[in-house]
Amino acid sequence: MSALGDAAADYLALRRAVGFKLGGLDRPLADFVSYVEKEGDGTISVALALAWAAQGTKSAHRVARRLGWARCFCRYVQAHDPRHEVPPPRLLAGVGRARRIPHLYSESEILEMMHGARRLAPASWAATVEVVLGLLFVTGMRIGEVLALDLDDVDGDAGVLTVWLGKFDKSRLVPLAPSSLAALRGFLEVRNEMASEERSALFLRRDGRRRLSHKAFSTAFHLLLGDAGLPTGEERPHVHDLRHSFAVRTLVEWHRQGVEVQTRLALLSTYLGHVDPAATYWYLTGTPELLGIVAERLETDEGGRP
């Protein structure tokens, strides 16, 4: 392994040792190291880092994010060898903070995607993809939380999912509506019928034994976007947008019911697994439907005050 490759391994080991969940950072970091060694002399320059970050994408936001990954590593190696350069934090000023507008999935779009999932093969894979889509839409759970579920975490009688040590190592209970519970029970029946002879503790499996991976589901998800008439290119909707969709849909329903939304935001934060209610506001994108309902409530409120 090269000196830069050794430094990358040490950097990742250090971050893991202090408690960081790297979330697949090892792969882009290895790609960055390989690029620097191939295109230069193994010494990082700002120009090389920027060229690597811009590879294969026209999205300024993605370039800024990739450059951010590289910058942290650059700081680490520069502390050991000052010949390495660190891209300035404001090299792409404003781009990194630009928010990608999430796609708010409609019920019809998700139903189309779930219908498309039924055409996948084998039948066990079709049922697995369909139930993941449904759970993401009706619970607002993170994709990693759904994929990490074990069979013991799914209480089909009480209609409750248990999320153990999710983001920020927080655990919580996620109750299901009766209709969602019925669909979940149907999947459990299919799962048990198609289970291999070897009993598995995993709730979601790819080939009978292995836990369903984020990569495998994402591949299927991107294929199914076309069934709903959604973009499938670089600007395609994301899996995480289902979480935004759940939050906004919940808020719209509360406004329709005429409840005091501010008093319930803490409940929504707890349900979504947020440490701070302020994080929930990130998901509450102003849609025409939501803004229209809010305006109508303001007009009917005595004195026009919220």
Coordinates of N, CA, C and O in Angstrom, one line a residue, residues 147-293:
L147 N -33.9 -1.4 7.1 CA -33.0 -2.5 6.7 C -32.4 -3.2 8.0 O -32.1 -4.4 7.9
A148 N -32.3 -2.5 9.1 CA -31.6 -3.1 10.3 C -32.6 -3.9 11.1 O -32.2 -4.6 12.1
L149 N -33.9 -3.9 10.8 CA -34.9 -4.6 11.6 C -34.6 -6.1 11.6 O -34.4 -6.7 10.6
D150 N -34.7 -6.7 12.8 CA -34.7 -8.1 12.9 C -36.2 -8.6 13.1 O -37.1 -7.8 13.4
L151 N -36.4 -9.9 13.0 CA -37.7 -10.4 13.1 C -38.3 -10.1 14.5 O -39.5 -9.8 14.6
D152 N -37.5 -10.2 15.5 CA -38.0 -9.9 16.9 C -38.4 -8.4 17.1 O -39.0 -8.1 18.1
D153 N -37.9 -7.5 16.2 CA -38.2 -6.1 16.3 C -39.6 -5.8 15.7 O -40.1 -4.7 15.8
V154 N -40.2 -6.8 15.0 CA -41.5 -6.6 14.3 C -42.6 -7.3 15.1 O -42.7 -8.5 15.1
D155 N -43.4 -6.5 15.8 CA -44.5 -7.1 16.6 C -45.8 -7.0 15.8 O -46.5 -6.0 15.7
G156 N -46.1 -8.1 15.1 CA -47.3 -8.1 14.2 C -48.6 -8.1 14.9 O -49.6 -7.8 14.3
D157 N -48.6 -8.5 16.2 CA -49.8 -8.5 17.0 C -50.1 -7.1 17.5 O -51.3 -6.6 17.4
A158 N -49.1 -6.5 18.1 CA -49.3 -5.1 18.6 C -49.2 -4.0 17.6 O -49.7 -2.9 17.8
G159 N -48.7 -4.4 16.4 CA -48.5 -3.4 15.4 C -47.5 -2.3 15.7 O -47.7 -1.2 15.5
V160 N -46.3 -2.8 16.2 CA -45.3 -1.9 16.6 C -43.9 -2.4 16.1 O -43.6 -3.6 16.2
L161 N -43.1 -1.5 15.6 CA -41.7 -1.8 15.2 C -40.8 -1.2 16.2 O -41.0 -0.1 16.7
T162 N -39.8 -1.9 16.6 CA -38.8 -1.4 17.5 C -37.5 -1.0 16.8 O -36.9 -1.9 16.1
V163 N -37.1 0.2 16.8 CA -35.8 0.7 16.2 C -34.8 0.7 17.3 O -34.9 1.5 18.3
W164 N -33.8 -0.1 17.2 CA -32.7 -0.1 18.2 C -31.5 0.7 17.8 O -31.0 0.5 16.7
L165 N -31.1 1.6 18.6 CA -29.9 2.4 18.3 C -29.8 2.9 16.9 O -28.9 2.6 16.1
G166 N -30.8 3.7 16.6 CA -30.9 4.4 15.3 C -29.8 5.5 15.3 O -28.8 5.5 16.0
K167 N -30.1 6.6 14.5 CA -29.2 7.7 14.4 C -29.0 8.3 15.8 O -30.0 8.4 16.5
F168 N -27.8 8.7 16.1 CA -27.5 9.2 17.5 C -27.7 8.2 18.6 O -27.8 8.5 19.7
D169 N -27.7 6.9 18.1 CA -27.8 5.8 19.1 C -29.1 5.9 19.9 O -29.2 5.5 21.1
K170 N -30.2 6.4 19.3 CA -31.5 6.5 20.0 C -32.4 5.4 19.6 O -32.5 5.1 18.4
S171 N -33.1 4.8 20.5 CA -34.0 3.7 20.2 C -35.4 4.3 20.4 O -35.6 5.2 21.2
R172 N -36.4 3.7 19.7 CA -37.8 4.2 19.8 C -38.7 3.1 19.3 O -38.3 2.2 18.6
L173 N -40.0 3.3 19.6 CA -41.1 2.4 19.1 C -41.8 3.2 18.0 O -42.1 4.4 18.1
V174 N -42.2 2.4 16.9 CA -42.9 3.0 15.8 C -44.2 2.3 15.6 O -44.2 1.2 15.1
P175 N -45.3 2.9 16.0 CA -46.6 2.2 15.9 C -47.1 2.3 14.4 O -46.8 3.2 13.7
L176 N -47.9 1.3 14.0 CA -48.4 1.2 12.7 C -49.9 1.4 12.7 O -50.6 0.9 13.6
A177 N -50.4 2.0 11.6 CA -51.9 2.1 11.5 C -52.5 0.7 11.1 O -51.7 -0.1 10.6
P178 N -53.7 0.5 11.4 CA -54.3 -0.8 11.1 C -54.1 -1.3 9.7 O -53.8 -2.5 9.4
S179 N -54.3 -0.4 8.7 CA -54.1 -0.8 7.3 C -52.7 -1.2 7.0 O -52.4 -2.2 6.3
S180 N -51.7 -0.5 7.6 CA -50.3 -0.8 7.4 C -50.0 -2.2 8.1 O -49.2 -3.0 7.6
L181 N -50.6 -2.4 9.3 CA -50.4 -3.6 10.0 C -50.9 -4.8 9.2 O -50.2 -5.9 9.2
A182 N -52.0 -4.7 8.6 CA -52.6 -5.7 7.8 C -51.6 -6.1 6.6 O -51.4 -7.3 6.4
A183 N -51.0 -5.1 6.0 CA -50.1 -5.3 4.9 C -48.8 -6.0 5.4 O -48.3 -6.9 4.8
L184 N -48.4 -5.6 6.6 CA -47.2 -6.2 7.2 C -47.4 -7.6 7.6 O -46.5 -8.5 7.3
R185 N -48.6 -8.0 8.1 CA -48.9 -9.4 8.4 C -48.9 -10.2 7.1 O -48.5 -11.4 7.1
G186 N -49.4 -9.6 6.0 CA -49.4 -10.4 4.8 C -48.0 -10.7 4.3 O -47.7 -11.8 3.8
F187 N -47.1 -9.7 4.5 CA -45.7 -9.9 4.1 C -45.1 -11.0 5.0 O -44.3 -11.9 4.5
L188 N -45.4 -11.0 6.3 CA -44.8 -12.0 7.2 C -45.2 -13.4 6.8 O -44.4 -14.3 6.9
E189 N -46.5 -13.5 6.4 CA -46.9 -14.8 5.9 C -46.2 -15.3 4.7 O -45.8 -16.4 4.6
V190 N -46.0 -14.4 3.7 CA -45.2 -14.7 2.5 C -43.8 -15.0 2.9 O -43.2 -16.0 2.3
R191 N -43.2 -14.2 3.7 CA -41.8 -14.4 4.1 C -41.7 -15.8 4.7 O -40.7 -16.5 4.4
N192 N -42.6 -16.2 5.6 CA -42.4 -17.5 6.3 C -42.7 -18.7 5.3 O -42.0 -19.7 5.4
E193 N -43.5 -18.5 4.4 CA -43.8 -19.5 3.4 C -42.6 -19.8 2.5 O -42.3 -20.9 2.1
M194 N -41.9 -18.7 2.2 CA -40.7 -18.8 1.3 C -39.4 -18.9 2.0 O -38.3 -18.8 1.3
A195 N -39.4 -19.0 3.3 CA -38.2 -19.0 4.1 C -37.4 -20.3 3.8 O -38.0 -21.3 3.5
S196 N -36.1 -20.2 3.8 CA -35.3 -21.4 3.6 C -35.4 -22.3 4.8 O -36.0 -21.9 5.9
E197 N -34.9 -23.5 4.7 CA -35.0 -24.4 5.8 C -34.3 -23.9 7.1 O -34.7 -24.1 8.2
E198 N -33.2 -23.1 6.8 CA -32.5 -22.5 8.0 C -33.3 -21.3 8.5 O -33.5 -20.3 7.8
R199 N -33.6 -21.3 9.8 CA -34.3 -20.2 10.4 C -33.5 -19.0 10.4 O -32.3 -19.1 10.8
S200 N -34.0 -17.8 10.1 CA -33.3 -16.6 10.1 C -33.9 -15.6 11.0 O -35.1 -15.5 11.1
A201 N -33.1 -14.8 11.7 CA -33.6 -13.8 12.6 C -33.8 -12.5 11.9 O -34.3 -11.5 12.5
L202 N -33.4 -12.4 10.6 CA -33.5 -11.2 9.8 C -34.9 -11.0 9.3 O -35.5 -11.9 8.8
F203 N -35.4 -9.7 9.4 CA -36.7 -9.4 8.9 C -36.7 -9.3 7.4 O -37.6 -9.8 6.7
L204 N -35.7 -8.6 6.9 CA -35.6 -8.5 5.4 C -34.3 -9.1 4.9 O -33.2 -8.9 5.4
R205 N -34.5 -10.0 3.9 CA -33.4 -10.7 3.3 C -33.3 -10.6 1.8 O -34.3 -10.4 1.2
R206 N -32.1 -10.7 1.3 CA -31.9 -10.5 -0.2 C -32.0 -11.9 -0.9 O -32.6 -12.0 -1.9
D207 N -31.4 -12.9 -0.3 CA -31.3 -14.2 -1.0 C -31.6 -15.3 0.0 O -31.2 -16.4 -0.2
G208 N -32.4 -15.0 1.0 CA -32.7 -16.1 2.0 C -31.8 -16.1 3.2 O -32.2 -16.6 4.2
R209 N -30.6 -15.6 3.1 CA -29.7 -15.6 4.2 C -29.1 -14.3 4.6 O -29.0 -13.9 5.8
R210 N -28.7 -13.5 3.6 CA -28.1 -12.2 3.8 C -29.1 -11.1 4.1 O -30.2 -11.1 3.6
R211 N -28.7 -10.2 5.0 CA -29.5 -9.0 5.3 C -29.6 -8.2 4.0 O -28.6 -8.0 3.3
L212 N -30.8 -7.6 3.7 CA -31.0 -6.7 2.6 C -30.1 -5.5 2.7 O -30.1 -4.8 3.8
S213 N -29.3 -5.2 1.7 CA -28.3 -4.1 1.8 C -29.0 -2.9 1.2 O -29.9 -2.9 0.4
H214 N -28.4 -1.7 1.6 CA -28.9 -0.4 1.1 C -28.6 -0.4 -0.5 O -29.5 0.1 -1.2
K215 N -27.5 -0.9 -0.9 CA -27.2 -0.9 -2.4 C -28.2 -1.7 -3.2 O -28.7 -1.3 -4.2
A216 N -28.5 -2.9 -2.7 CA -29.5 -3.7 -3.4 C -30.9 -3.1 -3.5 O -31.5 -3.1 -4.6
F217 N -31.3 -2.5 -2.4 CA -32.6 -1.9 -2.4 C -32.6 -0.6 -3.3 O -33.5 -0.4 -4.0
S218 N -31.5 0.2 -3.2 CA -31.4 1.4 -4.0 C -31.5 1.1 -5.5 O -32.1 1.8 -6.3
T219 N -30.8 0.0 -5.9 CA -30.8 -0.4 -7.3 C -32.3 -0.7 -7.8 O -32.7 -0.2 -8.8
A220 N -33.0 -1.4 -7.0 CA -34.4 -1.7 -7.3 C -35.2 -0.4 -7.3 O -36.1 -0.2 -8.1
F221 N -35.0 0.4 -6.3 CA -35.8 1.6 -6.1 C -35.6 2.5 -7.4 O -36.6 3.0 -7.9
H222 N -34.4 2.7 -7.9 CA -34.2 3.5 -9.0 C -34.8 3.0 -10.3 O -35.3 3.7 -11.1
L223 N -34.9 1.7 -10.4 CA -35.5 1.0 -11.5 C -37.1 1.3 -11.5 O -37.7 1.5 -12.5
L224 N -37.6 1.4 -10.3 CA -39.1 1.5 -10.1 C -39.5 2.9 -10.3 O -40.7 3.2 -10.4
L225 N -38.6 3.9 -10.2 CA -39.0 5.3 -10.4 C -39.8 5.5 -11.7 O -40.7 6.3 -11.7
G226 N -39.3 4.9 -12.7 CA -39.9 5.0 -14.0 C -41.4 4.6 -14.0 O -42.2 5.1 -14.8
D227 N -41.7 3.6 -13.2 CA -43.1 3.1 -13.2 C -44.1 4.2 -12.7 O -45.3 4.1 -13.0
A228 N -43.5 5.1 -11.9 CA -44.4 6.2 -11.4 C -44.2 7.4 -12.2 O -44.8 8.5 -11.9
G229 N -43.5 7.3 -13.4 CA -43.3 8.5 -14.2 C -42.4 9.5 -13.7 O -42.4 10.7 -14.0
L230 N -41.5 9.1 -12.8 CA -40.6 10.0 -12.1 C -39.2 10.0 -12.8 O -38.9 9.0 -13.5
P231 N -38.4 11.0 -12.7 CA -37.1 11.1 -13.4 C -36.2 9.9 -12.8 O -36.3 9.6 -11.7
T232 N -35.4 9.4 -13.7 CA -34.4 8.3 -13.3 C -33.0 8.7 -13.5 O -32.1 7.8 -13.3
G233 N -32.7 9.9 -13.9 CA -31.3 10.4 -14.1 C -30.7 10.9 -12.8 O -31.1 10.6 -11.7
E234 N -29.7 11.8 -13.0 CA -29.0 12.3 -11.9 C -29.8 13.1 -10.9 O -29.6 13.1 -9.7
E235 N -30.8 13.8 -11.4 CA -31.7 14.6 -10.6 C -32.9 13.8 -10.1 O -34.0 14.4 -9.8
R236 N -32.9 12.5 -10.1 CA -34.0 11.7 -9.7 C -34.3 11.9 -8.2 O -33.4 12.3 -7.4
P237 N -35.5 11.6 -7.8 CA -35.9 11.6 -6.4 C -35.1 10.6 -5.6 O -34.6 9.6 -6.1
H238 N -34.9 10.9 -4.3 CA -34.1 10.1 -3.4 C -35.0 9.2 -2.6 O -36.1 9.6 -2.3
V239 N -34.4 8.1 -2.1 CA -35.1 7.3 -1.1 C -35.5 8.1 0.2 O -36.6 8.0 0.7
H240 N -34.5 9.0 0.6 CA -34.7 9.8 1.8 C -35.8 10.8 1.7 O -36.4 11.2 2.7
D241 N -36.2 11.1 0.4 CA -37.3 12.0 0.2 C -38.6 11.4 0.8 O -39.6 12.2 1.0
L242 N -38.7 10.1 0.9 CA -39.9 9.5 1.5 C -40.1 10.0 3.0 O -41.2 10.1 3.4
R243 N -39.0 10.3 3.6 CA -39.1 10.8 5.0 C -39.6 12.2 5.0 O -40.4 12.5 5.9
H244 N -39.2 13.0 4.1 CA -39.7 14.4 3.9 C -41.2 14.3 3.6 O -42.0 15.0 4.2
S245 N -41.6 13.4 2.8 CA -43.0 13.2 2.4 C -43.9 12.9 3.6 O -45.0 13.4 3.7
F246 N -43.4 12.0 4.4 CA -44.2 11.6 5.6 C -44.4 12.8 6.5 O -45.5 13.0 7.0
A247 N -43.3 13.6 6.7 CA -43.4 14.7 7.7 C -44.4 15.8 7.2 O -45.2 16.3 7.9
V248 N -44.3 16.1 5.9 CA -45.2 17.1 5.3 C -46.6 16.6 5.3 O -47.6 17.3 5.6
R249 N -46.8 15.3 4.9 CA -48.1 14.7 4.9 C -48.8 14.8 6.3 O -50.0 15.0 6.4
T250 N -48.0 14.5 7.3 CA -48.5 14.5 8.7 C -49.0 15.9 9.0 O -50.0 16.1 9.6
L251 N -48.1 16.9 8.7 CA -48.5 18.3 9.0 C -49.7 18.7 8.3 O -50.6 19.4 8.9
V252 N -49.9 18.4 7.0 CA -51.1 18.7 6.3 C -52.3 18.1 6.9 O -53.3 18.8 7.1
E253 N -52.2 16.9 7.4 CA -53.4 16.2 8.0 C -53.7 16.9 9.3 O -54.9 17.1 9.6
W254 N -52.7 17.3 10.1 CA -53.0 18.0 11.3 C -53.7 19.3 11.1 O -54.6 19.7 11.8
H255 N -53.2 20.0 10.1 CA -53.9 21.3 9.7 C -55.4 21.1 9.3 O -56.3 21.8 9.7
R256 N -55.6 20.0 8.6 CA -57.0 19.7 8.1 C -57.8 19.4 9.3 O -59.0 19.7 9.3
Q257 N -57.3 18.8 10.3 CA -58.0 18.4 11.5 C -58.2 19.6 12.4 O -59.0 19.5 13.4
G258 N -57.5 20.7 12.2 CA -57.7 21.9 13.0 C -57.0 21.8 14.3 O -57.3 22.5 15.2
V259 N -56.0 20.9 14.5 CA -55.3 20.8 15.8 C -54.2 21.9 15.9 O -53.8 22.5 14.9
E260 N -53.7 22.0 17.1 CA -52.6 23.0 17.3 C -51.3 22.3 16.9 O -50.7 21.5 17.6
V261 N -50.8 22.7 15.7 CA -49.7 22.0 15.2 C -48.4 22.2 16.0 O -47.6 21.2 16.2
Q262 N -48.2 23.4 16.5 CA -47.0 23.7 17.3 C -46.9 22.7 18.5 O -45.8 22.3 18.8
T263 N -48.0 22.4 19.1 CA -47.9 21.6 20.3 C -47.6 20.1 19.9 O -47.2 19.3 20.8
R264 N -47.8 19.7 18.7 CA -47.6 18.4 18.2 C -46.3 18.1 17.6 O -45.9 17.0 17.3
L265 N -45.6 19.2 17.3 CA -44.3 19.0 16.6 C -43.3 18.2 17.4 O -42.5 17.4 16.8
A266 N -43.4 18.3 18.7 CA -42.5 17.5 19.5 C -42.8 16.0 19.4 O -41.9 15.1 19.4
L267 N -44.1 15.7 19.2 CA -44.5 14.3 19.0 C -44.0 13.8 17.6 O -43.5 12.6 17.5
L268 N -44.0 14.6 16.6 CA -43.5 14.2 15.3 C -42.0 14.0 15.4 O -41.5 13.1 14.8
S269 N -41.3 14.9 16.1 CA -39.9 14.7 16.3 C -39.5 13.4 16.9 O -38.6 12.7 16.5
T270 N -40.3 13.1 18.0 CA -40.0 11.8 18.7 C -40.3 10.6 17.7 O -39.5 9.7 17.7
Y271 N -41.4 10.7 17.0 CA -41.7 9.6 16.1 C -40.6 9.4 15.0 O -40.3 8.3 14.6
L272 N -40.1 10.5 14.5 CA -39.1 10.5 13.5 C -37.7 10.1 14.0 O -36.8 9.8 13.2
G273 N -37.6 10.2 15.3 CA -36.3 9.8 15.9 C -35.3 11.0 16.0 O -34.1 10.8 16.0
H274 N -35.8 12.2 16.0 CA -34.9 13.4 16.1 C -34.6 13.7 17.5 O -35.4 13.6 18.4
V275 N -33.3 14.1 17.8 CA -32.9 14.5 19.1 C -33.4 15.8 19.5 O -33.9 16.1 20.6
D276 N -33.5 16.8 18.5 CA -33.9 18.1 18.7 C -35.1 18.4 17.8 O -35.0 18.2 16.6
P277 N -36.2 18.9 18.3 CA -37.3 19.3 17.4 C -37.0 20.2 16.3 O -37.6 20.2 15.2
A278 N -35.9 21.0 16.5 CA -35.5 21.9 15.4 C -35.1 21.2 14.2 O -35.2 21.7 13.0
A279 N -34.6 19.9 14.3 CA -34.2 19.1 13.1 C -35.4 18.8 12.3 O -35.3 18.6 11.1
T280 N -36.6 18.7 12.9 CA -37.8 18.4 12.2 C -38.2 19.4 11.2 O -38.8 19.1 10.1
Y281 N -37.9 20.7 11.5 CA -38.3 21.8 10.6 C -37.6 21.6 9.2 O -38.1 22.1 8.2
W282 N -36.5 20.9 9.2 CA -35.8 20.7 7.9 C -36.7 20.0 6.9 O -36.6 20.1 5.7
Y283 N -37.5 19.1 7.5 CA -38.4 18.3 6.6 C -39.7 18.9 6.2 O -40.3 18.4 5.3
L284 N -40.0 20.0 6.8 CA -41.3 20.6 6.6 C -41.3 21.6 5.4 O -41.4 22.8 5.6
T285 N -41.1 21.1 4.2 CA -41.0 21.9 3.0 C -42.4 22.5 2.8 O -43.4 21.8 2.9
G286 N -42.4 23.8 2.4 CA -43.7 24.4 2.1 C -44.2 24.0 0.7 O -43.7 24.4 -0.3
T287 N -45.3 23.2 0.7 CA -45.9 22.8 -0.5 C -47.1 23.7 -0.8 O -47.7 24.3 0.2
P288 N -47.6 23.8 -2.0 CA -48.8 24.6 -2.3 C -50.0 24.2 -1.4 O -50.7 25.0 -0.9
E289 N -50.1 22.9 -1.2 CA -51.2 22.3 -0.4 C -51.1 22.8 1.0 O -52.1 23.2 1.6
L290 N -49.9 22.6 1.6 CA -49.7 23.0 2.9 C -49.9 24.5 3.2 O -50.5 24.9 4.1
L291 N -49.3 25.3 2.3 CA -49.4 26.7 2.4 C -50.8 27.2 2.3 O -51.3 28.1 3.0
G292 N -51.6 26.5 1.4 CA -53.0 26.9 1.2 C -53.8 26.6 2.4 O -54.6 27.4 2.8
I293 N -53.5 25.5 3.1 CA -54.3 25.1 4.3 C -54.0 26.1 5.4 O -54.8 26.5 6.2

